[in-house]
Amino acid sequence: MGATPKDPRAPKAPTAQATLANTNAWSTRQLVTMALMCAIGVLLSFVEFPLLPGVTWLKYDASAMPAMVCGFAYGPAGGLAVGVVGAVIHGILMADFSGAVMNILVVVGFVTPAAVLYARVRTFRGAVAGLALGVVGAVAMAVVGNLIVTPGWLGVPLDAVVAMIVPVLIPFNLAKAVINAVLTLVVYKSVSNLITPAKDQVRGR
């Protein structure tokens, strides 16, 4: 018997090029934007100043804000990618492994809950609620990180770290996270139309 003719109405099998293209998590535009936001985050990590009087070794920087903006725009994976890569680059440039680990922990605690909630509730209230969760997550991860990283890598006694949790660590990291949350609201509202085309935006009700 001869070969059965193919039905012209049958769907065509995807080409290898199309299959590879469909596996990309982010578009070229998104990757370029994320790389730019990562670079901005690295630059911001070098602009730092103390927040609490008498605690000069704890300094604020806004490096987590670009990661949160990308988390709102592209989801938690995009935000974490920007934040983690930025923390690693800063750690390499400053030869500060413990600082990089701490920054990664805080970014995970800050970006993940906020971006997850905002992805489900894309309204201003959803953004504020997500950022509130992010603030709590950032403070919790900062405390946990200090309890693990500070004694393990910096040689500070665990008792000394525990004694600083309430008077120093919680107030500093709470203030830092709140400032980053406010900056995120301002910046994301200003640049959302630039980093996410209007046709791709999901409007909340």
JSON list of C-alpha atoms in Angstrom, two decimals:
[
{"chain": "A", "resi": 1, "resn": "MET", "atom": "CA", "xyz": [0.00, 0.00, 0.00]},
{"chain": "A", "resi": 2, "resn": "GLY", "atom": "CA", "xyz": [1.18, 3.55, -0.67]},
{"chain": "A", "resi": 3, "resn": "ALA", "atom": "CA", "xyz": [1.68, 6.19, 1.93]},
{"chain": "A", "resi": 4, "resn": "THR", "atom": "CA", "xyz": [-1.53, 7.72, 3.27]},
{"chain": "A", "resi": 5, "resn": "PRO", "atom": "CA", "xyz": [-1.83, 11.36, 2.20]},
{"chain": "A", "resi": 6, "resn": "LYS", "atom": "CA", "xyz": [-1.67, 13.82, 5.07]},
{"chain": "A", "resi": 7, "resn": "ASP", "atom": "CA", "xyz": [-4.78, 15.74, 6.03]},
{"chain": "A", "resi": 8, "resn": "PRO", "atom": "CA", "xyz": [-4.08, 19.40, 5.15]},
{"chain": "A", "resi": 9, "resn": "ARG", "atom": "CA", "xyz": [-6.27, 20.41, 8.09]},
{"chain": "A", "resi": 10, "resn": "ALA", "atom": "CA", "xyz": [-4.10, 18.56, 10.62]},
{"chain": "A", "resi": 11, "resn": "PRO", "atom": "CA", "xyz": [-2.08, 20.86, 12.91]},
{"chain": "A", "resi": 12, "resn": "LYS", "atom": "CA", "xyz": [1.56, 21.15, 12.00]},
{"chain": "A", "resi": 13, "resn": "ALA", "atom": "CA", "xyz": [4.16, 19.83, 14.41]},
{"chain": "A", "resi": 14, "resn": "PRO", "atom": "CA", "xyz": [6.13, 22.67, 16.06]},
{"chain": "A", "resi": 15, "resn": "THR", "atom": "CA", "xyz": [9.56, 23.27, 14.64]},
{"chain": "A", "resi": 16, "resn": "ALA", "atom": "CA", "xyz": [12.67, 22.92, 16.80]},
{"chain": "A", "resi": 17, "resn": "GLN", "atom": "CA", "xyz": [13.10, 26.71, 16.73]},
{"chain": "A", "resi": 18, "resn": "ALA", "atom": "CA", "xyz": [9.55, 27.31, 17.91]},
{"chain": "A", "resi": 19, "resn": "THR", "atom": "CA", "xyz": [9.91, 24.71, 20.65]},
{"chain": "A", "resi": 20, "resn": "LEU", "atom": "CA", "xyz": [13.08, 26.37, 21.95]},
{"chain": "A", "resi": 21, "resn": "ALA", "atom": "CA", "xyz": [11.49, 29.81, 21.77]},
{"chain": "A", "resi": 22, "resn": "ASN", "atom": "CA", "xyz": [8.51, 28.67, 23.83]},
{"chain": "A", "resi": 23, "resn": "THR", "atom": "CA", "xyz": [10.74, 27.52, 26.67]},
{"chain": "A", "resi": 24, "resn": "ASN", "atom": "CA", "xyz": [11.99, 31.06, 27.41]},
{"chain": "A", "resi": 25, "resn": "ALA", "atom": "CA", "xyz": [10.62, 32.27, 30.73]},
{"chain": "A", "resi": 26, "resn": "TRP", "atom": "CA", "xyz": [11.08, 35.93, 29.84]},
{"chain": "A", "resi": 27, "resn": "SER", "atom": "CA", "xyz": [11.06, 37.88, 26.61]},
{"chain": "A", "resi": 28, "resn": "THR", "atom": "CA", "xyz": [14.10, 39.75, 25.34]},
{"chain": "A", "resi": 29, "resn": "ARG", "atom": "CA", "xyz": [12.54, 43.02, 26.48]},
{"chain": "A", "resi": 30, "resn": "GLN", "atom": "CA", "xyz": [12.04, 41.64, 29.97]},
{"chain": "A", "resi": 31, "resn": "LEU", "atom": "CA", "xyz": [15.58, 40.25, 30.18]},
{"chain": "A", "resi": 32, "resn": "VAL", "atom": "CA", "xyz": [17.04, 43.60, 29.13]},
{"chain": "A", "resi": 33, "resn": "THR", "atom": "CA", "xyz": [14.89, 45.41, 31.68]},
{"chain": "A", "resi": 34, "resn": "MET", "atom": "CA", "xyz": [15.87, 42.96, 34.41]},
{"chain": "A", "resi": 35, "resn": "ALA", "atom": "CA", "xyz": [19.56, 43.38, 33.57]},
{"chain": "A", "resi": 36, "resn": "LEU", "atom": "CA", "xyz": [19.16, 47.16, 33.77]},
{"chain": "A", "resi": 37, "resn": "MET", "atom": "CA", "xyz": [17.34, 46.95, 37.11]},
{"chain": "A", "resi": 38, "resn": "CYS", "atom": "CA", "xyz": [20.03, 44.58, 38.40]},
{"chain": "A", "resi": 39, "resn": "ALA", "atom": "CA", "xyz": [22.71, 47.12, 37.45]},
{"chain": "A", "resi": 40, "resn": "ILE", "atom": "CA", "xyz": [20.74, 49.88, 39.19]},
{"chain": "A", "resi": 41, "resn": "GLY", "atom": "CA", "xyz": [20.45, 47.68, 42.28]},
{"chain": "A", "resi": 42, "resn": "VAL", "atom": "CA", "xyz": [24.21, 47.11, 42.35]},
{"chain": "A", "resi": 43, "resn": "LEU", "atom": "CA", "xyz": [24.85, 50.85, 42.07]},
{"chain": "A", "resi": 44, "resn": "LEU", "atom": "CA", "xyz": [22.36, 51.59, 44.84]},
{"chain": "A", "resi": 45, "resn": "SER", "atom": "CA", "xyz": [24.08, 49.04, 47.09]},
{"chain": "A", "resi": 46, "resn": "PHE", "atom": "CA", "xyz": [27.06, 51.39, 47.27]},
{"chain": "A", "resi": 47, "resn": "VAL", "atom": "CA", "xyz": [24.92, 54.39, 48.31]},
{"chain": "A", "resi": 48, "resn": "GLU", "atom": "CA", "xyz": [24.46, 53.68, 51.99]},
{"chain": "A", "resi": 49, "resn": "PHE", "atom": "CA", "xyz": [24.07, 55.53, 55.27]},
{"chain": "A", "resi": 50, "resn": "PRO", "atom": "CA", "xyz": [23.17, 54.64, 58.89]},
{"chain": "A", "resi": 51, "resn": "LEU", "atom": "CA", "xyz": [19.56, 54.86, 60.03]},
{"chain": "A", "resi": 52, "resn": "LEU", "atom": "CA", "xyz": [19.88, 54.44, 63.78]},
{"chain": "A", "resi": 53, "resn": "PRO", "atom": "CA", "xyz": [21.98, 56.81, 65.89]},
{"chain": "A", "resi": 54, "resn": "GLY", "atom": "CA", "xyz": [24.88, 55.02, 67.53]},
{"chain": "A", "resi": 55, "resn": "VAL", "atom": "CA", "xyz": [24.59, 52.00, 65.23]},
{"chain": "A", "resi": 56, "resn": "THR", "atom": "CA", "xyz": [26.86, 53.07, 62.40]},
{"chain": "A", "resi": 57, "resn": "TRP", "atom": "CA", "xyz": [27.79, 49.55, 61.25]},
{"chain": "A", "resi": 58, "resn": "LEU", "atom": "CA", "xyz": [24.22, 48.91, 60.08]},
{"chain": "A", "resi": 59, "resn": "LYS", "atom": "CA", "xyz": [23.62, 51.01, 56.96]},
{"chain": "A", "resi": 60, "resn": "TYR", "atom": "CA", "xyz": [20.62, 51.47, 54.73]},
{"chain": "A", "resi": 61, "resn": "ASP", "atom": "CA", "xyz": [20.73, 51.06, 50.97]},
{"chain": "A", "resi": 62, "resn": "ALA", "atom": "CA", "xyz": [17.91, 50.84, 48.41]},
{"chain": "A", "resi": 63, "resn": "SER", "atom": "CA", "xyz": [19.30, 47.88, 46.45]},
{"chain": "A", "resi": 64, "resn": "ALA", "atom": "CA", "xyz": [16.23, 45.72, 47.16]},
{"chain": "A", "resi": 65, "resn": "MET", "atom": "CA", "xyz": [13.85, 48.21, 45.55]},
{"chain": "A", "resi": 66, "resn": "PRO", "atom": "CA", "xyz": [14.70, 47.37, 41.89]},
{"chain": "A", "resi": 67, "resn": "ALA", "atom": "CA", "xyz": [14.23, 43.68, 42.68]},
{"chain": "A", "resi": 68, "resn": "MET", "atom": "CA", "xyz": [10.78, 44.38, 44.10]},
{"chain": "A", "resi": 69, "resn": "VAL", "atom": "CA", "xyz": [9.85, 46.49, 41.07]},
{"chain": "A", "resi": 70, "resn": "CYS", "atom": "CA", "xyz": [10.75, 43.55, 38.83]},
{"chain": "A", "resi": 71, "resn": "GLY", "atom": "CA", "xyz": [8.85, 41.23, 41.16]},
{"chain": "A", "resi": 72, "resn": "PHE", "atom": "CA", "xyz": [5.72, 43.31, 40.65]},
{"chain": "A", "resi": 73, "resn": "ALA", "atom": "CA", "xyz": [6.29, 43.55, 36.89]},
{"chain": "A", "resi": 74, "resn": "TYR", "atom": "CA", "xyz": [7.43, 40.01, 36.06]},
{"chain": "A", "resi": 75, "resn": "GLY", "atom": "CA", "xyz": [6.49, 37.89, 39.06]},
{"chain": "A", "resi": 76, "resn": "PRO", "atom": "CA", "xyz": [8.47, 36.53, 42.03]},
{"chain": "A", "resi": 77, "resn": "ALA", "atom": "CA", "xyz": [10.98, 34.65, 39.86]},
{"chain": "A", "resi": 78, "resn": "GLY", "atom": "CA", "xyz": [11.94, 37.85, 38.02]},
{"chain": "A", "resi": 79, "resn": "GLY", "atom": "CA", "xyz": [12.28, 39.81, 41.24]},
{"chain": "A", "resi": 80, "resn": "LEU", "atom": "CA", "xyz": [14.36, 37.14, 42.93]},
{"chain": "A", "resi": 81, "resn": "ALA", "atom": "CA", "xyz": [16.62, 36.80, 39.89]},
{"chain": "A", "resi": 82, "resn": "VAL", "atom": "CA", "xyz": [17.38, 40.53, 39.96]},
{"chain": "A", "resi": 83, "resn": "GLY", "atom": "CA", "xyz": [17.85, 40.64, 43.74]},
{"chain": "A", "resi": 84, "resn": "VAL", "atom": "CA", "xyz": [20.00, 37.52, 44.05]},
{"chain": "A", "resi": 85, "resn": "VAL", "atom": "CA", "xyz": [22.25, 38.37, 41.11]},
{"chain": "A", "resi": 86, "resn": "GLY", "atom": "CA", "xyz": [22.70, 41.91, 42.42]},
{"chain": "A", "resi": 87, "resn": "ALA", "atom": "CA", "xyz": [23.60, 40.63, 45.89]},
{"chain": "A", "resi": 88, "resn": "VAL", "atom": "CA", "xyz": [26.13, 38.19, 44.45]},
{"chain": "A", "resi": 89, "resn": "ILE", "atom": "CA", "xyz": [27.75, 40.88, 42.29]},
{"chain": "A", "resi": 90, "resn": "HIS", "atom": "CA", "xyz": [28.03, 43.24, 45.26]},
{"chain": "A", "resi": 91, "resn": "GLY", "atom": "CA", "xyz": [29.49, 40.46, 47.40]},
{"chain": "A", "resi": 92, "resn": "ILE", "atom": "CA", "xyz": [32.10, 39.66, 44.75]},
{"chain": "A", "resi": 93, "resn": "LEU", "atom": "CA", "xyz": [33.06, 43.32, 44.25]},
{"chain": "A", "resi": 94, "resn": "MET", "atom": "CA", "xyz": [33.39, 43.87, 47.99]},
{"chain": "A", "resi": 95, "resn": "ALA", "atom": "CA", "xyz": [34.82, 40.39, 48.75]},
{"chain": "A", "resi": 96, "resn": "ASP", "atom": "CA", "xyz": [32.04, 40.08, 51.33]},
{"chain": "A", "resi": 97, "resn": "PHE", "atom": "CA", "xyz": [30.61, 36.56, 51.30]},
{"chain": "A", "resi": 98, "resn": "SER", "atom": "CA", "xyz": [28.68, 36.90, 54.55]},
{"chain": "A", "resi": 99, "resn": "GLY", "atom": "CA", "xyz": [27.14, 40.17, 53.40]},
{"chain": "A", "resi": 100, "resn": "ALA", "atom": "CA", "xyz": [26.02, 38.56, 50.13]},
{"chain": "A", "resi": 101, "resn": "VAL", "atom": "CA", "xyz": [24.36, 35.71, 52.02]},
{"chain": "A", "resi": 102, "resn": "MET", "atom": "CA", "xyz": [22.57, 38.17, 54.30]},
{"chain": "A", "resi": 103, "resn": "ASN", "atom": "CA", "xyz": [21.39, 40.27, 51.36]},
{"chain": "A", "resi": 104, "resn": "ILE", "atom": "CA", "xyz": [20.08, 37.20, 49.54]},
{"chain": "A", "resi": 105, "resn": "LEU", "atom": "CA", "xyz": [18.12, 36.08, 52.60]},
{"chain": "A", "resi": 106, "resn": "VAL", "atom": "CA", "xyz": [16.57, 39.54, 53.02]},
{"chain": "A", "resi": 107, "resn": "VAL", "atom": "CA", "xyz": [15.71, 39.80, 49.31]},
{"chain": "A", "resi": 108, "resn": "VAL", "atom": "CA", "xyz": [13.99, 36.41, 49.41]},
{"chain": "A", "resi": 109, "resn": "GLY", "atom": "CA", "xyz": [11.96, 37.44, 52.46]},
{"chain": "A", "resi": 110, "resn": "PHE", "atom": "CA", "xyz": [11.11, 40.85, 51.00]},
{"chain": "A", "resi": 111, "resn": "VAL", "atom": "CA", "xyz": [10.30, 40.05, 47.37]},
{"chain": "A", "resi": 112, "resn": "THR", "atom": "CA", "xyz": [8.69, 36.61, 47.48]},
{"chain": "A", "resi": 113, "resn": "PRO", "atom": "CA", "xyz": [5.53, 37.22, 49.56]},
{"chain": "A", "resi": 114, "resn": "ALA", "atom": "CA", "xyz": [4.89, 40.64, 48.03]},
{"chain": "A", "resi": 115, "resn": "ALA", "atom": "CA", "xyz": [5.30, 39.51, 44.42]},
{"chain": "A", "resi": 116, "resn": "VAL", "atom": "CA", "xyz": [3.23, 36.35, 44.96]},
{"chain": "A", "resi": 117, "resn": "LEU", "atom": "CA", "xyz": [0.33, 38.28, 46.49]},
{"chain": "A", "resi": 118, "resn": "TYR", "atom": "CA", "xyz": [0.47, 41.06, 43.89]},
{"chain": "A", "resi": 119, "resn": "ALA", "atom": "CA", "xyz": [0.46, 38.49, 41.08]},
{"chain": "A", "resi": 120, "resn": "ARG", "atom": "CA", "xyz": [-2.92, 37.32, 42.39]},
{"chain": "A", "resi": 121, "resn": "VAL", "atom": "CA", "xyz": [-4.37, 40.68, 43.41]},
{"chain": "A", "resi": 122, "resn": "ARG", "atom": "CA", "xyz": [-3.12, 43.26, 40.93]},
{"chain": "A", "resi": 123, "resn": "THR", "atom": "CA", "xyz": [-4.59, 46.33, 42.60]},
{"chain": "A", "resi": 124, "resn": "PHE", "atom": "CA", "xyz": [-3.13, 49.13, 44.70]},
{"chain": "A", "resi": 125, "resn": "ARG", "atom": "CA", "xyz": [-4.46, 47.42, 47.82]},
{"chain": "A", "resi": 126, "resn": "GLY", "atom": "CA", "xyz": [-2.88, 44.18, 46.69]},
{"chain": "A", "resi": 127, "resn": "ALA", "atom": "CA", "xyz": [0.45, 45.95, 46.24]},
{"chain": "A", "resi": 128, "resn": "VAL", "atom": "CA", "xyz": [0.26, 47.55, 49.69]},
{"chain": "A", "resi": 129, "resn": "ALA", "atom": "CA", "xyz": [-0.76, 44.27, 51.35]},
{"chain": "A", "resi": 130, "resn": "GLY", "atom": "CA", "xyz": [2.00, 42.44, 49.54]},
{"chain": "A", "resi": 131, "resn": "LEU", "atom": "CA", "xyz": [4.59, 45.00, 50.56]},
{"chain": "A", "resi": 132, "resn": "ALA", "atom": "CA", "xyz": [3.40, 44.75, 54.17]},
{"chain": "A", "resi": 133, "resn": "LEU", "atom": "CA", "xyz": [4.03, 41.00, 54.03]},
{"chain": "A", "resi": 134, "resn": "GLY", "atom": "CA", "xyz": [7.36, 41.69, 52.38]},
{"chain": "A", "resi": 135, "resn": "VAL", "atom": "CA", "xyz": [8.37, 44.01, 55.23]},
{"chain": "A", "resi": 136, "resn": "VAL", "atom": "CA", "xyz": [7.56, 41.30, 57.78]},
{"chain": "A", "resi": 137, "resn": "GLY", "atom": "CA", "xyz": [9.43, 38.72, 55.69]},
{"chain": "A", "resi": 138, "resn": "ALA", "atom": "CA", "xyz": [12.49, 40.94, 55.30]},
{"chain": "A", "resi": 139, "resn": "VAL", "atom": "CA", "xyz": [12.70, 41.61, 59.05]},
{"chain": "A", "resi": 140, "resn": "ALA", "atom": "CA", "xyz": [12.27, 37.92, 59.88]},
{"chain": "A", "resi": 141, "resn": "MET", "atom": "CA", "xyz": [14.93, 36.82, 57.40]},
{"chain": "A", "resi": 142, "resn": "ALA", "atom": "CA", "xyz": [17.32, 39.52, 58.61]},
{"chain": "A", "resi": 143, "resn": "VAL", "atom": "CA", "xyz": [16.98, 38.30, 62.20]},
{"chain": "A", "resi": 144, "resn": "VAL", "atom": "CA", "xyz": [17.41, 34.66, 61.19]},
{"chain": "A", "resi": 145, "resn": "GLY", "atom": "CA", "xyz": [20.38, 35.55, 59.01]},
{"chain": "A", "resi": 146, "resn": "ASN", "atom": "CA", "xyz": [22.07, 37.44, 61.82]},
{"chain": "A", "resi": 147, "resn": "LEU", "atom": "CA", "xyz": [21.57, 34.52, 64.16]},
{"chain": "A", "resi": 148, "resn": "ILE", "atom": "CA", "xyz": [23.23, 32.16, 61.68]},
{"chain": "A", "resi": 149, "resn": "VAL", "atom": "CA", "xyz": [25.69, 34.22, 59.62]},
{"chain": "A", "resi": 150, "resn": "THR", "atom": "CA", "xyz": [27.02, 36.67, 62.22]},
{"chain": "A", "resi": 151, "resn": "PRO", "atom": "CA", "xyz": [28.23, 34.05, 64.74]},
{"chain": "A", "resi": 152, "resn": "GLY", "atom": "CA", "xyz": [29.28, 31.58, 62.03]},
{"chain": "A", "resi": 153, "resn": "TRP", "atom": "CA", "xyz": [31.30, 33.89, 59.74]},
{"chain": "A", "resi": 154, "resn": "LEU", "atom": "CA", "xyz": [32.02, 37.02, 61.75]},
{"chain": "A", "resi": 155, "resn": "GLY", "atom": "CA", "xyz": [32.78, 35.37, 65.08]},
{"chain": "A", "resi": 156, "resn": "VAL", "atom": "CA", "xyz": [30.32, 37.45, 67.12]},
{"chain": "A", "resi": 157, "resn": "PRO", "atom": "CA", "xyz": [29.01, 35.45, 70.11]},
{"chain": "A", "resi": 158, "resn": "LEU", "atom": "CA", "xyz": [25.45, 34.24, 69.68]},
{"chain": "A", "resi": 159, "resn": "ASP", "atom": "CA", "xyz": [24.43, 35.79, 73.01]},
{"chain": "A", "resi": 160, "resn": "ALA", "atom": "CA", "xyz": [25.55, 39.19, 71.74]},
{"chain": "A", "resi": 161, "resn": "VAL", "atom": "CA", "xyz": [23.47, 38.80, 68.58]},
{"chain": "A", "resi": 162, "resn": "VAL", "atom": "CA", "xyz": [20.39, 37.73, 70.56]},
{"chain": "A", "resi": 163, "resn": "ALA", "atom": "CA", "xyz": [20.79, 40.77, 72.80]},
{"chain": "A", "resi": 164, "resn": "MET", "atom": "CA", "xyz": [20.67, 43.05, 69.74]},
{"chain": "A", "resi": 165, "resn": "ILE", "atom": "CA", "xyz": [17.50, 41.61, 68.19]},
{"chain": "A", "resi": 166, "resn": "VAL", "atom": "CA", "xyz": [14.92, 43.83, 69.90]},
{"chain": "A", "resi": 167, "resn": "PRO", "atom": "CA", "xyz": [16.83, 47.11, 70.43]},
{"chain": "A", "resi": 168, "resn": "VAL", "atom": "CA", "xyz": [18.82, 47.12, 67.17]},
{"chain": "A", "resi": 169, "resn": "LEU", "atom": "CA", "xyz": [18.12, 44.49, 64.52]},
{"chain": "A", "resi": 170, "resn": "ILE", "atom": "CA", "xyz": [14.32, 44.69, 64.40]},
{"chain": "A", "resi": 171, "resn": "PRO", "atom": "CA", "xyz": [14.10, 48.53, 64.40]},
{"chain": "A", "resi": 172, "resn": "PHE", "atom": "CA", "xyz": [16.82, 48.91, 61.76]},
{"chain": "A", "resi": 173, "resn": "ASN", "atom": "CA", "xyz": [15.51, 46.25, 59.40]},
{"chain": "A", "resi": 174, "resn": "LEU", "atom": "CA", "xyz": [11.92, 47.39, 59.90]},
{"chain": "A", "resi": 175, "resn": "ALA", "atom": "CA", "xyz": [12.85, 50.96, 58.95]},
{"chain": "A", "resi": 176, "resn": "LYS", "atom": "CA", "xyz": [14.91, 49.74, 55.99]},
{"chain": "A", "resi": 177, "resn": "ALA", "atom": "CA", "xyz": [12.13, 47.51, 54.66]},
{"chain": "A", "resi": 178, "resn": "VAL", "atom": "CA", "xyz": [9.45, 50.19, 55.07]},
{"chain": "A", "resi": 179, "resn": "ILE", "atom": "CA", "xyz": [11.55, 52.73, 53.16]},
{"chain": "A", "resi": 180, "resn": "ASN", "atom": "CA", "xyz": [12.15, 50.22, 50.37]},
{"chain": "A", "resi": 181, "resn": "ALA", "atom": "CA", "xyz": [8.44, 49.41, 50.26]},
{"chain": "A", "resi": 182, "resn": "VAL", "atom": "CA", "xyz": [7.48, 53.08, 49.92]},
{"chain": "A", "resi": 183, "resn": "LEU", "atom": "CA", "xyz": [10.12, 53.61, 47.23]},
{"chain": "A", "resi": 184, "resn": "THR", "atom": "CA", "xyz": [8.78, 50.56, 45.37]},
{"chain": "A", "resi": 185, "resn": "LEU", "atom": "CA", "xyz": [5.26, 52.02, 45.28]},
{"chain": "A", "resi": 186, "resn": "VAL", "atom": "CA", "xyz": [6.52, 55.34, 43.98]},
{"chain": "A", "resi": 187, "resn": "VAL", "atom": "CA", "xyz": [8.94, 53.93, 41.41]},
{"chain": "A", "resi": 188, "resn": "TYR", "atom": "CA", "xyz": [6.71, 51.12, 40.13]},
{"chain": "A", "resi": 189, "resn": "LYS", "atom": "CA", "xyz": [3.80, 53.49, 39.60]},
{"chain": "A", "resi": 190, "resn": "SER", "atom": "CA", "xyz": [6.12, 55.79, 37.66]},
{"chain": "A", "resi": 191, "resn": "VAL", "atom": "CA", "xyz": [7.80, 53.19, 35.42]},
{"chain": "A", "resi": 192, "resn": "SER", "atom": "CA", "xyz": [5.21, 50.41, 35.09]},
{"chain": "A", "resi": 193, "resn": "ASN", "atom": "CA", "xyz": [4.11, 51.62, 31.65]},
{"chain": "A", "resi": 194, "resn": "LEU", "atom": "CA", "xyz": [7.73, 51.67, 30.49]},
{"chain": "A", "resi": 195, "resn": "ILE", "atom": "CA", "xyz": [8.80, 48.22, 31.69]},
{"chain": "A", "resi": 196, "resn": "THR", "atom": "CA", "xyz": [5.48, 46.50, 30.93]},
{"chain": "A", "resi": 197, "resn": "PRO", "atom": "CA", "xyz": [3.63, 47.49, 27.74]},
{"chain": "A", "resi": 198, "resn": "ALA", "atom": "CA", "xyz": [0.02, 48.54, 28.34]},
{"chain": "A", "resi": 199, "resn": "LYS", "atom": "CA", "xyz": [-1.30, 45.64, 26.24]},
{"chain": "A", "resi": 200, "resn": "ASP", "atom": "CA", "xyz": [0.45, 43.15, 28.54]},
{"chain": "A", "resi": 201, "resn": "GLN", "atom": "CA", "xyz": [-0.65, 44.69, 31.82]},
{"chain": "A", "resi": 202, "resn": "VAL", "atom": "CA", "xyz": [-3.27, 42.94, 33.91]},
{"chain": "A", "resi": 203, "resn": "ARG", "atom": "CA", "xyz": [-5.75, 45.35, 35.39]},
{"chain": "A", "resi": 204, "resn": "GLY", "atom": "CA", "xyz": [-7.19, 44.61, 38.79]},
{"chain": "A", "resi": 205, "resn": "ARG", "atom": "CA", "xyz": [-10.79, 45.36, 39.62]}
]
